[in-house]
Amino acid sequence: MKKIIDYRKLLGVSKTTELQELKTIYRNLMKEWHPDKFQDDDAKKQEAEEKSKQVIEAYHFLVSIAPETIEAALPQYTETISASMILDFSYTKTTLLLTFHDGSSYEYFEVPKALYIKLVNSDSPGRFCRRHIYHEFVYRKVSKAVVA
């Protein structure tokens, strides 16, 4: 959640901000921090480049976990988690990355380490995830499924 909170704070949005409003805020921030505005001052231009990279990253991340995005992708997500087996999984800090046989990957945020350890020790990772991961944590798609 820290990453999500930091990105929301950077853009000045709340949990309930809708996609259209998020897009407007993003565009206004990019107008304010676009490096081309600071052609005469190298220090300001460098600062603007860094700030604009942060704004772009935050915007794309928040769009990927927005309720509207999740709802639009729900049929595909449901198909992936029910029809495709887990190929691999990894855990970094509090983020669980699941890769499926169909080629798609999803990140789940704020997964406790104890739960990850239980996943590692489970006999059936797919069954464990259906019960404890899939619908319990904020997630986003990080790679597209391979079309056969």
JSON list of C-alpha atoms in Angstrom, two decimals, residues 7 9-10 13-14 16 23 25 27 30 48 54-55 61 64-65 69 72 77 79-80 83 88-89 96 104 106 127 137:
[
{"chain": "A", "resi": 7, "resn": "TYR", "atom": "CA", "xyz": [1.61, 7.64, -5.96]},
{"chain": "A", "resi": 9, "resn": "LYS", "atom": "CA", "xyz": [0.05, 11.68, -2.77]},
{"chain": "A", "resi": 10, "resn": "LEU", "atom": "CA", "xyz": [2.31, 12.60, -5.71]},
{"chain": "A", "resi": 13, "resn": "VAL", "atom": "CA", "xyz": [-5.68, 12.18, -5.68]},
{"chain": "A", "resi": 14, "resn": "SER", "atom": "CA", "xyz": [-7.72, 10.02, -3.32]},
{"chain": "A", "resi": 16, "resn": "THR", "atom": "CA", "xyz": [-12.23, 7.49, -4.85]},
{"chain": "A", "resi": 23, "resn": "LYS", "atom": "CA", "xyz": [-6.47, 11.78, -16.45]},
{"chain": "A", "resi": 25, "resn": "ILE", "atom": "CA", "xyz": [-4.95, 15.82, -13.06]},
{"chain": "A", "resi": 27, "resn": "ARG", "atom": "CA", "xyz": [-2.42, 16.17, -17.95]},
{"chain": "A", "resi": 30, "resn": "MET", "atom": "CA", "xyz": [2.48, 17.17, -17.18]},
{"chain": "A", "resi": 48, "resn": "ALA", "atom": "CA", "xyz": [11.26, 18.68, -14.47]},
{"chain": "A", "resi": 54, "resn": "GLN", "atom": "CA", "xyz": [7.57, 10.15, -11.54]},
{"chain": "A", "resi": 55, "resn": "VAL", "atom": "CA", "xyz": [4.19, 11.57, -12.60]},
{"chain": "A", "resi": 61, "resn": "PHE", "atom": "CA", "xyz": [0.25, 2.53, -12.03]},
{"chain": "A", "resi": 64, "resn": "SER", "atom": "CA", "xyz": [-3.80, -0.11, -13.80]},
{"chain": "A", "resi": 65, "resn": "ILE", "atom": "CA", "xyz": [-5.34, -0.61, -10.34]},
{"chain": "A", "resi": 69, "resn": "THR", "atom": "CA", "xyz": [-9.78, -0.85, -15.20]},
{"chain": "A", "resi": 72, "resn": "ALA", "atom": "CA", "xyz": [-13.23, -3.89, -17.57]},
{"chain": "A", "resi": 77, "resn": "TYR", "atom": "CA", "xyz": [-8.90, -12.14, -15.27]},
{"chain": "A", "resi": 79, "resn": "GLU", "atom": "CA", "xyz": [-10.82, -16.80, -17.24]},
{"chain": "A", "resi": 80, "resn": "THR", "atom": "CA", "xyz": [-7.09, -16.73, -16.50]},
{"chain": "A", "resi": 83, "resn": "ALA", "atom": "CA", "xyz": [-8.62, -21.97, -16.64]},
{"chain": "A", "resi": 88, "resn": "ASP", "atom": "CA", "xyz": [5.69, -19.49, -11.53]},
{"chain": "A", "resi": 89, "resn": "PHE", "atom": "CA", "xyz": [5.50, -17.06, -8.63]},
{"chain": "A", "resi": 96, "resn": "LEU", "atom": "CA", "xyz": [3.49, -11.25, -5.12]},
{"chain": "A", "resi": 104, "resn": "SER", "atom": "CA", "xyz": [-0.23, -13.48, -18.41]},
{"chain": "A", "resi": 106, "resn": "TYR", "atom": "CA", "xyz": [-0.44, -10.36, -12.25]},
{"chain": "A", "resi": 127, "resn": "ARG", "atom": "CA", "xyz": [-6.01, -23.91, -4.98]},
{"chain": "A", "resi": 137, "resn": "PHE", "atom": "CA", "xyz": [-5.60, -8.21, -2.57]}
]
